[in-house]
Amino acid sequence: MQRLNVIPYPNSVEFTEGTVEKEFLANNTKLTVTPGSMGDEAYRLEITPEGAAVFAATEKGAFYAAKTLEQLLDGDTVPCCVIEDEPAFSYRGFMIDTVRHIVSLEDTKKLIDAAAGVKMNAMHWHLSDDQGWRVQIDKRPLLSEKASVRKASMFGREREQEEYGGFFTKEELKEIVEYAKQRYIEVIPEIDVPGHTTAVLHAYPELGCTGKEVEVAVKQGIYPTVLCAGNDEALALVYDVVDELVEIFPSPYFHIGGDEVPKTAWAACEKCRARKKENGLKSDDELQTWFSNKVAQHLKEKGKTAVVWNDTIKGGTVDGATVQFWMKGKKRTAKYANEGGRVIVSDFFAYYTDYNYAITPLKKTYNYNPFIKGIKSEGKINIAGVETPTWTEYITNFERYCYLAFPRCTAVAETGWTLPENKDEEDFERRFEIYRKRLENLGITPAQKDEWAVPFLKRFTQAKLY
Ligand code: ACM
Ligand code: ZN
C-alpha cells in the first residue's frame, strides 16, 4: 500500500494520478483560510500537477498543513493526493523536567521545534521539585535565592559533588512562552504541591509541619518534607507563586502537581489534624485533595483550570480539574473521565522516556492505547490526549535527553494525532528514518534503530533501570 512520508500520518489520504517536482510545488502553494469551515486544527491539502492548495479554518490549521507539506518536500517528487486531516486528540504534549537537571533555554527551543514539527501543541514545564526551584518569584525571593541551589547531585550512578543550581527569570519564561506560541504550542507551568517541596522548605522551613531546617534534596526519591496543609501561610505562598506565574503563562491550564505526597508529617501535625477536623476530612488523602481544591479554586478566580497528577483524586475530586494519569489509580482515573472529568494520559510504563529502551521499547510506546482500561464509550471524549514526560534525574546532558526522548516522543505525537486505523508501527519506523534528518538539523540526535528495542536475553542480563 502506498504511504506518504509524513509523521504523524494524516487521517485521510486519497492518491490521485501523477507526481509533482519538489521545486515547483514549493513555489506554487495557495492558502485559503475560511473561519468556521472545519475544526481549528484541521486542514485540507490538495496536491495536483498545478501545485498545492491548502484550506484551513485557522492559522493553526494552516500551520499543520505546512508541517505536512514540509515533510513531503523532503522527497524529490511529491505524489499527487488529497489530504484531509485533523487530530485524534486535542491535547498532544511533552514534559520537560528542568529541575533535576536544567534544560537550557536553547535546548528547550529545540524540543519545542521538534514537537511542533509533529503537530504537538502542549509543553508541560516541570519547574519545581525537591531538588530545586527554577523560577523567579518577586514576592518570594528566597525561592530563587535559596531553593534553586543544591549542594550536590547524587542521582544513582550520576554523582557530582559540585553545587548545582539556577532558575529562569520572568523574561526568560516569557521568551519560551512566545517561542512556543509562534509554533502553536501552549506552555503549561507546573508548581508541584503539596509534596515534592523539599526545596521550598529549605527557603521557608516554617511552612513545613515541623518547622525544621532542611537542605535542598540531592538525591532522587520521595521526600516526607511536604507543605503543612494545616498552615494558611503555606497556601499563601502557593497563591503568591500562582499570582505571578499566571501573568506570564497565558495557557488556560496550570499544573499544581500533587503526585507522591507522603502523609507522615501531616499525621503527626497539630495544625493538619485541626484542619481535618474543622473541614470534616476523614483521612490524609482527603486533606491532600482539600489542599489541591483550595489552590484550584484560587486558580479558577484567575480564570485558570488546575491540572493535577492522578494521585490527587485518591481523596476525592478536585473541582473542574484536569487529571494527568501516570501510575496507579487507573480505575479511579477512568471513572473520573466516565463521569465527565478531563484526563491526560502519561502512563509511566509506556510514555516515561527517562527509562531506557530495555524497559520501554519504542514498540510499547508506539502501540500504547490512551483509552485506559475502564474507560467507557461515554468517557472517551474526556480523554483529552497524551503527554510524554522526560524526567531528568539521570539525564545530565542534552545528548542523553535526545537519545531517550527520540523517537519515543515522536511516536507519542503520532498517537496523539493519528487515528489507530491509520497507524502502522513498521511504517512509522520507515518514516522515522526519513524524518530523522529534520531532528538532526535541529541539533537533536535520536536513538539509532538497533537501540529502539533490547533483545530478550540482553534485557534480563544487561538492562539497567536507568
Ligand atoms: C511522577 O512521575 N511522579 C508524576
Ligand atoms: Zn502540618
Short mmCIF file of C-alpha atoms and ligand atoms in Angstrom, two decimals:
data_model
loop_
_atom_site.label_atom_id
_atom_site.label_comp_id
_atom_site.label_asym_id
_atom_site.label_seq_id
_atom_site.Cartn_x
_atom_site.Cartn_y
_atom_site.Cartn_z
CA MET A 1 0.00 0.00 0.00
CA GLN A 2 1.29 3.44 -0.91
CA ARG A 3 2.04 5.58 2.14
CA LEU A 4 3.23 9.18 2.41
CA ASN A 5 6.46 10.00 4.22
CA VAL A 6 4.77 12.05 6.91
CA ILE A 7 4.72 11.88 10.72
CA PRO A 8 2.15 11.95 12.22
CA TYR A 9 0.38 10.05 9.47
CA PRO A 10 -2.54 12.07 8.06
CA ASN A 11 -6.00 10.70 8.78
CA SER A 12 -7.29 10.68 5.22
CA VAL A 13 -5.15 10.41 2.11
CA GLU A 14 -6.53 9.86 -1.36
CA PHE A 15 -3.90 9.34 -4.02
CA THR A 16 -4.56 10.74 -7.50
CA GLU A 17 -2.56 10.42 -10.71
CA GLY A 18 1.00 11.61 -11.04
CA THR A 19 3.74 13.33 -9.10
CA VAL A 20 4.95 16.91 -8.77
CA GLU A 21 8.51 18.22 -8.63
CA LYS A 22 9.50 19.50 -5.23
CA GLU A 23 10.83 22.86 -6.52
CA PHE A 24 7.67 23.53 -8.47
CA LEU A 25 5.43 22.66 -5.54
CA ALA A 26 7.38 24.81 -3.10
CA ASN A 27 6.77 27.81 -5.36
CA ASN A 28 3.16 27.06 -6.22
CA THR A 29 1.23 26.74 -2.99
CA LYS A 30 -2.01 28.61 -2.32
CA LEU A 31 -3.60 29.10 1.08
CA THR A 32 -7.26 29.76 1.77
CA VAL A 33 -8.33 30.36 5.36
CA THR A 34 -12.08 30.26 5.88
CA PRO A 35 -13.09 30.65 9.52
CA GLY A 36 -15.56 28.02 10.66
CA SER A 37 -15.09 25.84 7.58
CA MET A 38 -13.54 22.98 9.58
CA GLY A 39 -12.01 22.26 13.00
CA ASP A 40 -9.41 24.66 14.42
CA GLU A 41 -6.59 22.16 13.94
CA ALA A 42 -7.85 20.64 10.70
CA TYR A 43 -6.61 21.25 7.18
CA ARG A 44 -7.09 20.05 3.64
CA LEU A 45 -4.12 19.80 1.33
CA GLU A 46 -4.57 19.15 -2.38
CA ILE A 47 -1.52 18.32 -4.41
CA THR A 48 -2.05 18.39 -8.16
CA PRO A 49 0.20 18.97 -11.17
CA GLU A 50 -0.85 22.65 -10.88
CA GLY A 51 0.54 22.98 -7.37
CA ALA A 52 -0.64 22.68 -3.79
CA ALA A 53 -3.80 24.16 -2.36
CA VAL A 54 -4.19 24.44 1.40
CA PHE A 55 -7.53 25.01 3.09
CA ALA A 56 -7.94 25.65 6.80
CA ALA A 57 -10.25 27.43 9.20
CA THR A 58 -7.45 28.95 11.27
CA GLU A 59 -3.80 29.90 11.05
CA LYS A 60 -3.10 26.90 13.29
CA GLY A 61 -4.69 24.54 10.77
CA ALA A 62 -2.62 26.21 8.03
CA PHE A 63 0.50 25.72 10.17
CA TYR A 64 -0.23 21.99 10.42
CA ALA A 65 -0.74 21.80 6.66
CA ALA A 66 2.68 23.44 6.27
CA LYS A 67 4.17 20.86 8.64
CA THR A 68 2.80 18.09 6.43
CA LEU A 69 3.96 19.80 3.26
CA GLU A 70 7.48 20.41 4.53
CA GLN A 71 7.94 16.69 5.17
CA LEU A 72 6.52 15.86 1.74
CA LEU A 73 9.08 18.23 0.22
CA ASP A 74 11.89 16.19 1.76
CA GLY A 75 11.47 13.89 -1.25
CA ASP A 76 12.44 14.98 -4.77
CA THR A 77 8.91 14.46 -6.03
CA VAL A 78 5.59 14.51 -4.23
CA PRO A 79 2.72 12.20 -5.17
CA CYS A 80 -0.48 13.91 -6.18
CA CYS A 81 -3.08 13.42 -3.49
CA VAL A 82 -5.80 14.97 -1.38
CA ILE A 83 -5.18 15.01 2.36
CA GLU A 84 -7.96 15.77 4.79
CA ASP A 85 -6.59 15.81 8.25
CA GLU A 86 -7.41 16.56 11.85
CA PRO A 87 -6.13 15.19 15.15
CA ALA A 88 -7.41 12.20 17.08
CA PHE A 89 -6.83 14.08 20.37
CA SER A 90 -6.97 17.77 21.23
CA TYR A 91 -4.03 17.56 23.68
CA ARG A 92 -0.64 16.37 22.42
CA GLY A 93 2.14 17.20 24.78
CA PHE A 94 5.60 16.62 26.15
CA MET A 95 7.00 17.42 29.58
CA ILE A 96 10.43 18.77 30.45
CA ASP A 97 11.73 18.27 33.99
CA THR A 98 14.04 21.24 34.22
CA VAL A 99 14.59 20.69 37.95
CA ARG A 100 16.71 17.58 38.41
CA HIS A 101 18.85 18.82 35.58
CA ILE A 102 18.29 22.13 33.90
CA VAL A 103 17.36 22.01 30.25
CA SER A 104 18.73 25.27 28.83
CA LEU A 105 16.52 27.75 27.01
CA GLU A 106 18.35 26.95 23.80
CA ASP A 107 17.70 23.21 24.16
CA THR A 108 14.13 23.85 25.27
CA LYS A 109 13.59 25.70 21.99
CA LYS A 110 14.95 22.74 20.05
CA LEU A 111 12.47 20.47 21.82
CA ILE A 112 9.65 22.88 21.03
CA ASP A 113 10.64 22.83 17.37
CA ALA A 114 10.78 19.05 17.39
CA ALA A 115 7.33 18.88 18.97
CA ALA A 116 5.80 21.44 16.63
CA GLY A 117 7.23 19.55 13.67
CA VAL A 118 4.96 16.61 14.52
CA LYS A 119 1.95 18.74 15.44
CA MET A 120 2.21 18.57 19.22
CA ASN A 121 0.51 21.51 20.88
CA ALA A 122 1.49 21.48 24.57
CA MET A 123 4.66 21.74 26.61
CA HIS A 124 4.32 20.92 30.29
CA TRP A 125 7.17 22.61 32.16
CA HIS A 126 8.03 20.97 35.48
CA LEU A 127 9.53 23.91 37.34
CA SER A 128 9.74 22.89 40.98
CA ASP A 129 10.64 19.78 42.92
CA ASP A 130 12.56 18.50 45.94
CA GLN A 131 15.86 19.08 44.14
CA GLY A 132 15.29 22.67 43.11
CA TRP A 133 13.11 25.65 42.30
CA ARG A 134 13.52 27.07 38.83
CA VAL A 135 11.50 30.30 38.52
CA GLN A 136 11.84 33.85 39.69
CA ILE A 137 9.04 34.93 42.06
CA ASP A 138 9.42 38.56 43.10
CA LYS A 139 7.29 38.35 46.23
CA ARG A 140 9.16 35.27 47.46
CA PRO A 141 12.81 35.99 46.63
CA LEU A 142 14.17 33.13 48.72
CA LEU A 143 12.76 30.67 46.20
CA SER A 144 15.26 31.71 43.55
CA GLU A 145 17.98 32.69 46.05
CA LYS A 146 17.94 29.56 48.20
CA ALA A 147 15.57 26.92 46.85
CA SER A 148 17.15 26.93 43.40
CA VAL A 149 20.52 25.63 44.62
CA ARG A 150 21.50 22.19 45.87
CA LYS A 151 24.85 21.21 47.32
CA ALA A 152 25.45 18.18 45.12
CA SER A 153 23.75 15.86 42.65
CA MET A 154 23.71 12.24 43.75
CA PHE A 155 21.34 10.57 41.31
CA GLY A 156 22.04 6.86 41.10
CA ARG A 157 25.29 6.35 39.24
CA GLU A 158 25.37 10.02 38.25
CA ARG A 159 27.22 11.56 41.18
CA GLU A 160 28.53 15.10 41.24
CA GLN A 161 29.80 16.82 44.36
CA GLU A 162 29.55 20.31 42.91
CA GLU A 163 26.89 22.79 43.87
CA TYR A 164 24.17 22.86 41.21
CA GLY A 165 21.51 25.45 40.62
CA GLY A 166 19.80 28.03 38.52
CA PHE A 167 16.42 29.48 37.71
CA PHE A 168 14.67 31.21 34.85
CA THR A 169 13.93 34.91 35.08
CA LYS A 170 10.49 36.14 34.11
CA GLU A 171 11.92 37.46 30.86
CA GLU A 172 13.30 34.03 30.04
CA LEU A 173 10.00 32.34 30.85
CA LYS A 174 8.24 34.81 28.56
CA GLU A 175 10.77 34.16 25.83
CA ILE A 176 9.88 30.46 25.87
CA VAL A 177 6.15 31.15 26.02
CA GLU A 178 6.47 33.39 22.96
CA TYR A 179 8.72 30.96 21.08
CA ALA A 180 6.25 28.16 21.72
CA LYS A 181 3.24 30.30 20.83
CA GLN A 182 4.69 31.06 17.41
CA ARG A 183 4.70 27.30 16.87
CA TYR A 184 1.17 26.79 18.24
CA ILE A 185 2.43 25.20 21.43
CA GLU A 186 0.92 26.18 24.73
CA VAL A 187 3.22 26.17 27.74
CA ILE A 188 1.69 24.80 30.94
CA PRO A 189 3.78 25.53 34.03
CA GLU A 190 3.87 23.08 36.90
CA ILE A 191 4.46 24.04 40.50
CA ASP A 192 4.33 20.76 42.36
CA VAL A 193 2.44 20.97 45.69
CA PRO A 194 1.89 19.97 48.43
CA GLY A 195 4.61 17.30 48.05
CA HIS A 196 7.96 17.42 46.25
CA THR A 197 8.60 20.64 48.17
CA THR A 198 11.90 20.00 49.97
CA ALA A 199 13.49 22.90 48.08
CA VAL A 200 10.66 25.23 49.10
CA LEU A 201 11.09 24.20 52.74
CA HIS A 202 14.81 24.90 52.54
CA ALA A 203 13.88 28.51 51.77
CA TYR A 204 10.81 28.69 54.04
CA PRO A 205 11.12 25.94 56.70
CA GLU A 206 8.25 27.42 58.71
CA LEU A 207 5.86 26.18 56.00
CA GLY A 208 6.50 22.53 56.81
CA CYS A 209 4.77 20.67 59.62
CA THR A 210 7.84 20.58 61.88
CA GLY A 211 9.45 23.92 61.00
CA LYS A 212 12.82 22.15 60.91
CA GLU A 213 15.63 23.35 58.63
CA VAL A 214 16.13 21.14 55.62
CA GLU A 215 18.59 21.09 52.71
CA VAL A 216 17.52 21.08 49.07
CA ALA A 217 17.42 17.37 48.13
CA VAL A 218 20.46 16.00 46.30
CA LYS A 219 19.11 12.50 45.52
CA GLN A 220 16.15 11.08 43.63
CA GLY A 221 13.22 9.87 45.69
CA ILE A 222 10.06 10.70 47.53
CA TYR A 223 10.58 13.02 50.48
CA PRO A 224 8.44 13.47 53.60
CA THR A 225 9.20 17.21 53.55
CA VAL A 226 5.82 18.43 52.32
CA LEU A 227 3.95 21.70 52.85
CA CYS A 228 1.86 21.82 56.03
CA ALA A 229 -1.73 21.50 54.86
CA GLY A 230 -2.91 23.00 58.15
CA ASN A 231 -0.93 26.20 57.75
CA ASP A 232 -2.60 29.06 55.87
CA GLU A 233 0.84 30.53 55.27
CA ALA A 234 1.74 27.53 53.10
CA LEU A 235 -1.31 28.17 50.93
CA ALA A 236 -0.44 31.87 50.87
CA LEU A 237 2.95 31.05 49.37
CA VAL A 238 1.35 28.90 46.68
CA TYR A 239 -1.13 31.69 45.90
CA ASP A 240 1.71 34.21 45.60
CA VAL A 241 3.53 31.93 43.16
CA VAL A 242 0.37 31.33 41.14
CA ASP A 243 -0.44 35.05 41.03
CA GLU A 244 2.89 35.92 39.45
CA LEU A 245 3.04 32.96 37.07
CA VAL A 246 -0.47 33.38 35.64
CA GLU A 247 0.75 36.76 34.37
CA ILE A 248 3.45 35.01 32.36
CA PHE A 249 1.74 31.86 31.11
CA PRO A 250 -1.38 32.60 29.03
CA SER A 251 -2.46 28.93 28.96
CA PRO A 252 -5.91 28.35 30.49
CA TYR A 253 -4.30 25.43 32.36
CA PHE A 254 -1.92 25.50 35.31
CA HIS A 255 -0.40 22.30 36.72
CA ILE A 256 -0.30 22.07 40.51
CA GLY A 257 1.34 18.65 40.82
CA GLY A 258 0.04 16.54 43.68
CA ASP A 259 1.99 13.34 42.99
CA GLU A 260 3.68 11.27 45.66
CA VAL A 261 2.74 13.08 48.86
CA PRO A 262 3.88 11.15 51.94
CA LYS A 263 1.48 11.74 54.81
CA THR A 264 3.77 11.03 57.77
CA ALA A 265 4.33 14.67 58.69
CA TRP A 266 0.64 15.52 58.41
CA ALA A 267 -0.39 12.61 60.62
CA ALA A 268 1.86 13.93 63.40
CA CYS A 269 0.98 17.62 62.99
CA GLU A 270 -1.45 19.50 65.25
CA LYS A 271 -2.30 22.04 62.56
CA CYS A 272 -3.01 19.36 59.97
CA ARG A 273 -5.20 17.46 62.42
CA ALA A 274 -7.10 20.63 63.23
CA ARG A 275 -7.61 21.31 59.53
CA LYS A 276 -9.06 17.86 59.02
CA LYS A 277 -11.38 18.26 61.98
CA GLU A 278 -12.67 21.68 61.02
CA ASN A 279 -13.39 20.50 57.46
CA GLY A 280 -14.77 17.07 58.31
CA LEU A 281 -11.96 15.32 56.44
CA LYS A 282 -11.63 11.64 57.25
CA SER A 283 -8.13 10.92 56.01
CA ASP A 284 -4.87 12.49 54.96
CA ASP A 285 -5.74 11.66 51.35
CA GLU A 286 -8.84 13.79 51.78
CA LEU A 287 -6.65 16.50 53.29
CA GLN A 288 -4.46 16.44 50.18
CA THR A 289 -7.50 16.78 47.95
CA TRP A 290 -8.75 19.63 50.15
CA PHE A 291 -5.41 21.41 49.73
CA SER A 292 -5.42 21.00 45.95
CA ASN A 293 -9.03 22.17 45.81
CA LYS A 294 -8.02 25.38 47.59
CA VAL A 295 -5.30 26.03 45.01
CA ALA A 296 -7.62 25.02 42.15
CA GLN A 297 -10.23 27.46 43.46
CA HIS A 298 -7.63 30.22 43.60
CA LEU A 299 -6.68 29.43 40.00
CA LYS A 300 -10.33 29.48 38.98
CA GLU A 301 -10.61 33.02 40.29
CA LYS A 302 -7.78 33.86 37.91
CA GLY A 303 -9.64 32.21 35.04
CA LYS A 304 -7.45 29.09 35.04
CA THR A 305 -8.13 25.37 35.27
CA ALA A 306 -5.91 23.26 37.50
CA VAL A 307 -4.15 20.16 36.24
CA VAL A 308 -3.23 17.56 38.88
CA TRP A 309 -1.40 14.24 38.87
CA ASN A 310 -3.86 11.40 39.39
CA ASP A 311 -2.67 10.74 42.97
CA THR A 312 -4.59 13.87 43.97
CA ILE A 313 -8.04 12.39 43.39
CA LYS A 314 -7.49 9.49 45.77
CA GLY A 315 -9.10 11.63 48.47
CA GLY A 316 -11.97 12.93 46.32
CA THR A 317 -12.27 15.05 43.22
CA VAL A 318 -10.64 18.39 42.58
CA ASP A 319 -13.38 20.59 41.25
CA GLY A 320 -13.12 21.03 37.48
CA ALA A 321 -9.51 19.87 37.34
CA THR A 322 -7.80 18.02 34.54
CA VAL A 323 -6.29 14.80 35.86
CA GLN A 324 -2.98 13.62 34.45
CA PHE A 325 -2.73 9.84 34.71
CA TRP A 326 0.76 8.45 35.26
CA MET A 327 0.64 5.47 37.64
CA LYS A 328 -1.74 3.53 39.89
CA GLY A 329 -5.33 4.71 40.29
CA LYS A 330 -6.17 3.76 36.70
CA LYS A 331 -9.69 2.68 37.63
CA ARG A 332 -10.28 5.86 39.57
CA THR A 333 -8.99 7.97 36.68
CA ALA A 334 -11.16 6.09 34.19
CA LYS A 335 -14.16 6.70 36.42
CA TYR A 336 -13.27 10.39 36.54
CA ALA A 337 -13.33 10.53 32.73
CA ASN A 338 -16.51 8.45 32.52
CA GLU A 339 -18.19 10.97 34.78
CA GLY A 340 -17.13 13.94 32.69
CA GLY A 341 -13.66 14.85 34.05
CA ARG A 342 -10.90 15.83 31.63
CA VAL A 343 -7.95 13.43 31.58
CA ILE A 344 -4.47 13.46 30.04
CA VAL A 345 -2.69 10.13 29.73
CA SER A 346 1.02 9.80 30.54
CA ASP A 347 1.30 6.15 31.52
CA PHE A 348 4.59 5.56 33.34
CA PHE A 349 5.08 2.18 31.67
CA ALA A 350 4.71 3.50 28.13
CA TYR A 351 5.28 7.24 28.00
CA TYR A 352 8.08 7.94 30.51
CA THR A 353 11.05 8.43 28.23
CA ASP A 354 13.60 8.71 31.03
CA TYR A 355 13.54 4.90 31.20
CA ASN A 356 15.80 3.21 28.72
CA TYR A 357 14.67 1.22 25.72
CA ALA A 358 15.14 -2.10 27.52
CA ILE A 359 12.42 -1.09 29.96
CA THR A 360 10.23 0.75 27.48
CA PRO A 361 10.92 -0.25 23.88
CA LEU A 362 9.69 2.05 21.13
CA LYS A 363 7.11 -0.57 20.19
CA LYS A 364 5.47 -0.30 23.59
CA THR A 365 5.32 3.47 23.42
CA TYR A 366 4.04 3.46 19.85
CA ASN A 367 1.32 0.87 20.41
CA TYR A 368 0.03 2.20 23.72
CA ASN A 369 -3.71 2.81 23.74
CA PRO A 370 -4.59 6.05 25.59
CA PHE A 371 -8.11 4.77 26.27
CA ILE A 372 -7.05 3.29 29.57
CA LYS A 373 -8.79 0.25 31.00
CA GLY A 374 -12.13 1.18 32.46
CA ILE A 375 -12.94 3.96 30.00
CA LYS A 376 -16.48 3.53 28.74
CA SER A 377 -17.66 4.80 25.37
CA GLU A 378 -19.08 7.93 27.01
CA GLY A 379 -15.76 8.58 28.76
CA LYS A 380 -13.62 8.52 25.61
CA ILE A 381 -14.43 12.09 24.72
CA ASN A 382 -12.90 13.17 28.03
CA ILE A 383 -9.52 11.68 27.27
CA ALA A 384 -8.13 14.99 26.06
CA GLY A 385 -4.94 13.39 24.92
CA VAL A 386 -1.43 12.21 25.57
CA GLU A 387 1.77 13.55 27.04
CA THR A 388 5.25 12.12 27.27
CA PRO A 389 7.26 13.24 30.31
CA THR A 390 11.04 13.19 30.38
CA TRP A 391 12.28 13.26 33.97
CA THR A 392 15.91 14.27 34.27
CA GLU A 393 17.34 12.71 37.44
CA TYR A 394 19.58 10.56 35.29
CA ILE A 395 19.81 12.82 32.28
CA THR A 396 22.81 15.09 32.73
CA ASN A 397 23.22 16.30 29.17
CA PHE A 398 21.13 17.10 26.11
CA GLU A 399 22.64 14.31 24.07
CA ARG A 400 21.30 11.74 26.52
CA TYR A 401 17.98 13.58 26.68
CA CYS A 402 17.58 13.33 22.92
CA TYR A 403 18.67 9.70 22.76
CA LEU A 404 15.95 8.78 25.26
CA ALA A 405 13.20 11.10 24.09
CA PHE A 406 13.52 10.37 20.37
CA PRO A 407 11.97 8.60 18.61
CA ARG A 408 9.60 7.85 21.52
CA CYS A 409 8.36 11.44 21.75
CA THR A 410 7.65 11.36 18.02
CA ALA A 411 5.75 8.09 18.49
CA VAL A 412 3.55 9.68 21.15
CA ALA A 413 2.90 12.58 18.79
CA GLU A 414 1.66 10.12 16.19
CA THR A 415 -0.71 8.51 18.69
CA GLY A 416 -1.96 11.96 19.63
CA TRP A 417 -2.76 12.88 16.06
CA THR A 418 -3.33 9.73 14.02
CA LEU A 419 -6.38 7.51 14.46
CA PRO A 420 -5.50 3.90 15.37
CA GLU A 421 -6.67 2.60 11.98
CA ASN A 422 -4.15 4.87 10.24
CA LYS A 423 -1.22 3.98 12.47
CA ASP A 424 1.29 1.34 11.47
CA GLU A 425 4.32 0.52 13.57
CA GLU A 426 6.56 -0.78 10.81
CA ASP A 427 5.67 2.10 8.58
CA PHE A 428 6.34 4.53 11.43
CA GLU A 429 9.84 3.10 11.71
CA ARG A 430 10.33 3.54 7.99
CA ARG A 431 9.03 7.10 8.01
CA PHE A 432 11.10 7.98 11.07
CA GLU A 433 14.31 7.13 9.25
CA ILE A 434 13.40 9.75 6.64
CA TYR A 435 12.16 12.22 9.25
CA ARG A 436 15.29 11.74 11.41
CA LYS A 437 17.20 14.30 9.33
CA ARG A 438 14.79 17.02 10.44
CA LEU A 439 15.62 16.32 14.08
CA GLU A 440 19.33 16.21 13.34
CA ASN A 441 19.05 19.59 11.64
CA LEU A 442 17.65 20.94 14.91
CA GLY A 443 20.60 19.54 16.85
CA ILE A 444 18.69 16.53 18.14
CA THR A 445 20.21 13.08 17.69
CA PRO A 446 17.64 10.31 18.17
CA ALA A 447 18.50 6.75 19.18
CA GLN A 448 19.55 4.53 16.28
CA LYS A 449 17.14 1.89 15.06
CA ASP A 450 19.03 -1.00 16.65
CA GLU A 451 18.61 0.73 20.03
CA TRP A 452 14.83 1.04 19.93
CA ALA A 453 14.42 -2.39 21.48
CA VAL A 454 16.69 -4.60 23.51
CA PRO A 455 16.67 -8.35 22.69
CA PHE A 456 15.11 -10.66 25.25
CA LEU A 457 18.27 -12.08 26.81
CA LYS A 458 20.13 -8.81 26.87
CA ARG A 459 17.13 -7.25 28.52
CA PHE A 460 17.43 -9.52 31.53
CA THR A 461 21.19 -9.73 31.69
CA GLN A 462 22.34 -6.25 30.84
CA ALA A 463 19.42 -3.93 31.27
CA LYS A 464 19.80 -1.34 33.94
CA LEU A 465 16.78 0.54 35.10
CA TYR A 466 18.28 3.83 34.06
C1 ACM B 1 5.54 11.41 38.73
O1 ACM B 1 6.20 10.75 37.92
N1 ACM B 1 5.91 11.45 39.99
C2 ACM B 1 4.37 12.16 38.34
ZN ZN B 2 1.01 20.20 59.15
#
